[in-house]
mmCIF file of C-alpha atoms in Angstrom:
data_model
loop_
_atom_site.group_PDB
_atom_site.id
_atom_site.type_symbol
_atom_site.label_atom_id
_atom_site.label_comp_id
_atom_site.label_asym_id
_atom_site.label_seq_id
_atom_site.Cartn_x
_atom_site.Cartn_y
_atom_site.Cartn_z
ATOM 1 C CA MET I 483 7.459 -8.194 14.235
ATOM 2 C CA GLN I 484 10.388 -6.892 16.108
ATOM 3 C CA GLU I 485 13.751 -8.460 15.060
ATOM 4 C CA GLN I 486 17.404 -7.565 14.892
ATOM 5 C CA ARG I 487 18.700 -7.180 11.447
ATOM 6 C CA ARG I 488 21.668 -5.627 9.646
ATOM 7 C CA THR I 489 21.511 -2.100 8.341
ATOM 8 C CA PRO I 490 23.240 -2.257 5.033
ATOM 9 C CA HIS I 491 25.858 0.503 4.406
ATOM 10 C CA SER I 492 27.839 -0.507 1.374
ATOM 11 C CA THR I 493 26.414 -0.349 -2.187
ATOM 12 C CA ALA I 494 26.887 -4.166 -2.512
ATOM 13 C CA ALA I 495 24.867 -4.656 0.632
ATOM 14 C CA GLN I 496 22.153 -2.268 -0.493
ATOM 15 C CA ASP I 497 21.887 -4.147 -3.824
ATOM 16 C CA ARG I 498 21.591 -7.513 -1.964
ATOM 17 C CA MET I 499 18.975 -6.030 0.300
ATOM 18 C CA ALA I 500 16.925 -4.661 -2.749
ATOM 19 C CA ALA I 501 17.181 -8.040 -4.534
ATOM 20 C CA ILE I 502 15.968 -9.819 -1.484
ATOM 21 C CA LEU I 503 13.035 -7.583 -1.105
ATOM 22 C CA GLU I 504 12.148 -7.712 -4.748
ATOM 23 C CA THR I 505 12.163 -11.506 -4.730
ATOM 24 C CA ALA I 506 10.195 -11.449 -1.549
ATOM 25 C CA VAL I 507 7.493 -9.231 -2.955
ATOM 26 C CA THR I 508 6.989 -11.393 -5.951
ATOM 27 C CA SER I 509 6.769 -14.550 -3.884
ATOM 28 C CA LEU I 510 4.508 -13.206 -1.422
ATOM 29 C CA GLY I 511 2.170 -11.853 -4.092
ATOM 30 C CA VAL I 512 1.972 -15.281 -5.814
ATOM 31 C CA ARG I 513 2.305 -17.802 -2.879
ATOM 32 C CA GLY I 514 1.352 -15.703 0.264
ATOM 33 C CA TYR I 515 3.356 -15.636 3.482
ATOM 34 C CA TYR I 516 2.925 -19.366 4.314
ATOM 35 C CA GLY I 517 3.792 -20.473 0.644
ATOM 36 C CA THR I 518 6.947 -18.469 0.699
ATOM 37 C CA SER I 519 10.156 -19.821 2.171
ATOM 38 C CA LEU I 520 13.417 -18.022 3.085
ATOM 39 C CA GLN I 521 15.219 -20.735 1.192
ATOM 40 C CA SER I 522 13.384 -20.002 -2.088
ATOM 41 C CA ILE I 523 14.162 -16.290 -1.628
ATOM 42 C CA ALA I 524 17.788 -17.306 -0.976
ATOM 43 C CA ASN I 525 17.877 -19.327 -4.088
ATOM 44 C CA GLY I 526 16.471 -16.485 -6.149
ATOM 45 C CA VAL I 527 19.121 -13.999 -5.054
ATOM 46 C CA GLY I 528 22.171 -16.356 -4.861
ATOM 47 C CA LEU I 529 22.583 -16.453 -1.187
ATOM 48 C CA THR I 530 22.229 -19.036 1.503
ATOM 49 C CA LYS I 531 19.273 -18.934 3.841
ATOM 50 C CA ALA I 532 21.660 -17.752 6.517
ATOM 51 C CA GLY I 533 22.791 -14.930 4.241
ATOM 52 C CA VAL I 534 19.209 -13.738 3.886
ATOM 53 C CA LEU I 535 18.689 -13.903 7.631
ATOM 54 C CA HIS I 536 21.652 -11.735 8.000
ATOM 55 C CA TYR I 537 19.883 -8.898 6.210
ATOM 56 C CA VAL I 538 16.289 -9.428 7.359
ATOM 57 C CA GLY I 539 16.691 -11.107 10.854
ATOM 58 C CA SER I 540 13.649 -13.555 10.270
ATOM 59 C CA LYS I 541 10.781 -14.225 8.060
ATOM 60 C CA GLU I 542 8.577 -11.991 10.098
ATOM 61 C CA GLY I 543 11.320 -9.251 9.791
ATOM 62 C CA LEU I 544 11.071 -9.642 6.124
ATOM 63 C CA LEU I 545 7.368 -9.189 6.216
ATOM 64 C CA GLU I 546 7.806 -6.113 8.313
ATOM 65 C CA LEU I 547 10.111 -4.684 5.767
ATOM 66 C CA VAL I 548 8.125 -5.224 2.588
ATOM 67 C CA LEU I 549 4.841 -3.783 4.270
ATOM 68 C CA ASP I 550 6.154 -0.894 6.399
ATOM 69 C CA LYS I 551 9.252 0.283 4.390
ATOM 70 C CA MET I 552 8.132 -0.509 0.959
ATOM 71 C CA TYR I 553 4.448 -0.496 0.465
ATOM 72 C CA ASP I 554 3.594 2.150 3.014
ATOM 73 C CA LEU I 555 6.303 4.530 2.404
ATOM 74 C CA GLN I 556 5.193 6.284 -0.555
ATOM 75 C CA THR I 557 1.644 6.554 0.461
ATOM 76 C CA ASP I 558 2.582 7.928 3.895
ATOM 77 C CA GLU I 559 4.483 10.632 2.077
ATOM 78 C CA ILE I 560 1.305 11.440 0.072
ATOM 79 C CA PHE I 561 -0.685 12.056 3.183
ATOM 80 C CA ALA I 562 2.198 14.160 4.775
ATOM 81 C CA ALA I 563 2.300 16.367 1.675
ATOM 82 C CA MET I 564 -1.464 16.804 1.667
ATOM 83 C CA GLN I 565 -1.355 18.113 5.209
ATOM 84 C CA SER I 566 0.496 21.236 3.997
ATOM 85 C CA GLU I 567 -1.702 21.867 1.148
ATOM 86 C CA GLU I 568 -3.519 25.144 1.112
ATOM 87 C CA ARG I 569 -6.670 23.505 -0.323
ATOM 88 C CA PRO I 570 -6.472 19.824 0.075
ATOM 89 C CA LEU I 571 -8.758 17.810 -2.090
ATOM 90 C CA ILE I 572 -9.788 14.209 -1.433
ATOM 91 C CA ALA I 573 -9.941 13.586 -5.008
ATOM 92 C CA GLU I 574 -6.200 14.599 -5.269
ATOM 93 C CA LEU I 575 -5.267 12.066 -2.479
ATOM 94 C CA TRP I 576 -6.881 9.323 -4.338
ATOM 95 C CA ARG I 577 -5.440 10.233 -7.650
ATOM 96 C CA LYS I 578 -2.003 10.349 -6.260
ATOM 97 C CA THR I 579 -2.474 7.038 -4.465
ATOM 98 C CA VAL I 580 -3.712 5.333 -7.515
ATOM 99 C CA ALA I 581 -0.952 6.812 -9.579
ATOM 100 C CA VAL I 582 1.700 5.346 -7.298
ATOM 101 C CA ASN I 583 -0.025 1.954 -7.312
ATOM 102 C CA ALA I 584 -0.315 1.756 -11.111
ATOM 103 C CA GLN I 585 3.550 1.966 -11.134
ATOM 104 C CA ARG I 586 3.898 -0.947 -8.640
ATOM 105 C CA PRO I 587 1.658 -3.896 -9.582
ATOM 106 C CA GLU I 588 3.849 -6.416 -7.805
ATOM 107 C CA LEU I 589 3.607 -4.514 -4.554
ATOM 108 C CA VAL I 590 -0.169 -4.181 -4.889
ATOM 109 C CA ARG I 591 -0.569 -7.955 -5.625
ATOM 110 C CA MET I 592 1.594 -8.712 -2.565
ATOM 111 C CA PHE I 593 -0.459 -6.333 -0.441
ATOM 112 C CA THR I 594 -3.769 -7.714 -1.748
ATOM 113 C CA THR I 595 -2.658 -11.357 -1.214
ATOM 114 C CA LEU I 596 -1.440 -10.715 2.263
ATOM 115 C CA SER I 597 -4.454 -8.806 3.136
ATOM 116 C CA ALA I 598 -6.898 -11.694 2.490
ATOM 117 C CA GLU I 599 -4.412 -14.223 4.093
ATOM 118 C CA ALA I 600 -4.151 -12.130 7.282
ATOM 119 C CA LEU I 601 -7.914 -12.416 7.973
ATOM 120 C CA ASP I 602 -6.768 -15.281 10.067
ATOM 121 C CA PRO I 603 -5.833 -13.791 13.557
ATOM 122 C CA ALA I 604 -2.897 -16.162 13.804
ATOM 123 C CA HIS I 605 -1.237 -14.626 10.713
ATOM 124 C CA PRO I 606 1.753 -12.582 11.565
ATOM 125 C CA ALA I 607 0.486 -9.601 9.550
ATOM 126 C CA HIS I 608 -3.061 -9.758 11.197
ATOM 127 C CA ASP I 609 -2.250 -6.879 13.599
ATOM 128 C CA TYR I 610 -0.677 -4.803 10.934
ATOM 129 C CA PHE I 611 -3.688 -4.921 8.681
ATOM 130 C CA GLU I 612 -6.163 -4.407 11.592
ATOM 131 C CA SER I 613 -4.477 -1.397 12.651
ATOM 132 C CA ARG I 614 -3.634 0.022 9.284
ATOM 133 C CA GLU I 615 -7.199 1.151 8.547
ATOM 134 C CA GLY I 616 -7.283 3.020 11.669
ATOM 135 C CA LYS I 617 -4.009 4.591 10.957
ATOM 136 C CA THR I 618 -5.278 5.707 7.528
ATOM 137 C CA ASP I 619 -8.495 7.025 8.953
ATOM 138 C CA ASP I 620 -6.678 9.074 11.578
ATOM 139 C CA ALA I 621 -4.085 10.406 9.095
ATOM 140 C CA ALA I 622 -6.958 11.440 6.732
ATOM 141 C CA HIS I 623 -8.852 13.096 9.460
ATOM 142 C CA THR I 624 -5.967 15.341 10.423
ATOM 143 C CA ILE I 625 -6.395 17.134 7.028
ATOM 144 C CA ARG I 626 -8.768 20.006 6.682
ATOM 145 C CA TRP I 627 -10.347 18.804 3.360
ATOM 146 C CA SER I 628 -11.971 21.326 0.949
ATOM 147 C CA LEU I 629 -15.504 19.857 0.533
ATOM 148 C CA PRO I 630 -18.885 20.862 -0.904
ATOM 149 C CA ASP I 631 -21.416 22.077 1.596
ATOM 150 C CA GLY I 632 -22.978 19.202 3.572
ATOM 151 C CA VAL I 633 -20.371 16.525 2.691
ATOM 152 C CA GLN I 634 -18.639 14.792 5.401
ATOM 153 C CA ALA I 635 -15.166 13.600 4.945
ATOM 154 C CA GLY I 636 -15.372 10.384 7.072
ATOM 155 C CA PRO I 637 -18.047 8.395 5.065
ATOM 156 C CA LEU I 638 -16.606 9.637 1.873
ATOM 157 C CA LEU I 639 -13.029 8.402 2.622
ATOM 158 C CA GLN I 640 -14.353 5.094 3.830
ATOM 159 C CA ALA I 641 -16.342 4.524 0.663
ATOM 160 C CA GLY I 642 -13.399 5.689 -1.537
ATOM 161 C CA PHE I 643 -10.785 3.463 0.049
ATOM 162 C CA SER I 644 -13.218 0.470 -0.086
ATOM 163 C CA MET I 645 -13.847 1.110 -3.841
ATOM 164 C CA MET I 646 -10.067 1.504 -4.272
ATOM 165 C CA ASP I 647 -9.541 -1.939 -2.915
ATOM 166 C CA GLY I 648 -12.018 -3.426 -5.111
ATOM 167 C CA ILE I 649 -10.844 -1.689 -8.332
ATOM 168 C CA GLN I 650 -7.245 -2.747 -7.542
ATOM 169 C CA LEU I 651 -8.425 -6.385 -7.591
ATOM 170 C CA ARG I 652 -10.209 -5.965 -10.888
ATOM 171 C CA TRP I 653 -7.055 -4.387 -12.231
ATOM 172 C CA LEU I 654 -4.840 -7.277 -11.125
ATOM 173 C CA ARG I 655 -7.188 -9.717 -12.868
ATOM 174 C CA ASN I 656 -6.919 -7.644 -16.022
ATOM 175 C CA PRO I 657 -3.453 -6.281 -16.242
ATOM 176 C CA GLY I 658 -3.878 -4.805 -19.714
ATOM 177 C CA ASN I 659 -6.256 -2.095 -18.189
ATOM 178 C CA ASP I 660 -5.097 1.125 -16.845
ATOM 179 C CA LEU I 661 -5.698 1.622 -13.292
ATOM 180 C CA ASN I 662 -5.756 5.586 -13.433
ATOM 181 C CA THR I 663 -8.552 5.267 -16.066
ATOM 182 C CA MET I 664 -10.420 2.688 -14.068
ATOM 183 C CA TRP I 665 -10.213 4.976 -10.986
ATOM 184 C CA SER I 666 -11.409 8.070 -12.823
ATOM 185 C CA ARG I 667 -14.684 6.248 -13.548
ATOM 186 C CA CYS I 668 -14.982 5.464 -9.739
ATOM 187 C CA GLU I 669 -14.304 9.036 -8.969
ATOM 188 C CA SER I 670 -17.229 10.192 -11.127
ATOM 189 C CA VAL I 671 -19.553 7.948 -9.145
ATOM 190 C CA LEU I 672 -18.146 9.060 -5.802
ATOM 191 C CA MET I 673 -17.987 12.738 -6.663
ATOM 192 C CA PRO I 674 -20.753 13.505 -9.242
ATOM 193 C CA TYR I 675 -20.978 16.944 -10.919
ATOM 194 C CA PRO I 676 -22.403 19.519 -10.393
ATOM 195 C CA LEU I 677 -22.048 18.993 -6.486
ATOM 196 C CA TRP I 678 -18.355 18.431 -6.857
ATOM 197 C CA GLN I 679 -17.574 21.101 -9.275
ATOM 198 C CA GLY I 680 -14.416 22.797 -8.267
ATOM 199 C CA TYR I 681 -13.650 20.163 -5.581
ATOM 200 C CA ARG I 682 -11.981 17.426 -7.825
#
């Protein structure tokens, strides 16, 4: 998904770009990639289709922006910060990730919709989702986690992130629920006391 696109400098340009991305996130979450058109996004932000293309380069360029620059940015920062922690805890990684996602349901909906849609190898985001799991695993394994004796980080991380994907689906279906509370119940199953006393 490599495309030339304009880098906005002025405040007005930044506001237009933000409006384009916000509209795209909503549409992608509801309609998916194939059901979203650049024209509908243009209509939503008061621009022409050519005006939208001026900012994002192409429909695939727009997809890259909302995934790499919006969805992944905050979670990448969490991983980076954990690497400098004196006593990094996997429970804290998950809590921080859930806390971020609880504040951005539209982005989580978009990510979940695209993730399912991109099971098709022909989907333009297929490679992104296929490689993302590996990148997440690699990032998590660069951290020297503080763990109870006998616990291996790899299987625990895989189970936890899989559970997180599932709990976010339940949360999206029931928007009145609190994602942080839902996750705390999962954490109690993944990291039961007394084994995890002092490690979560």
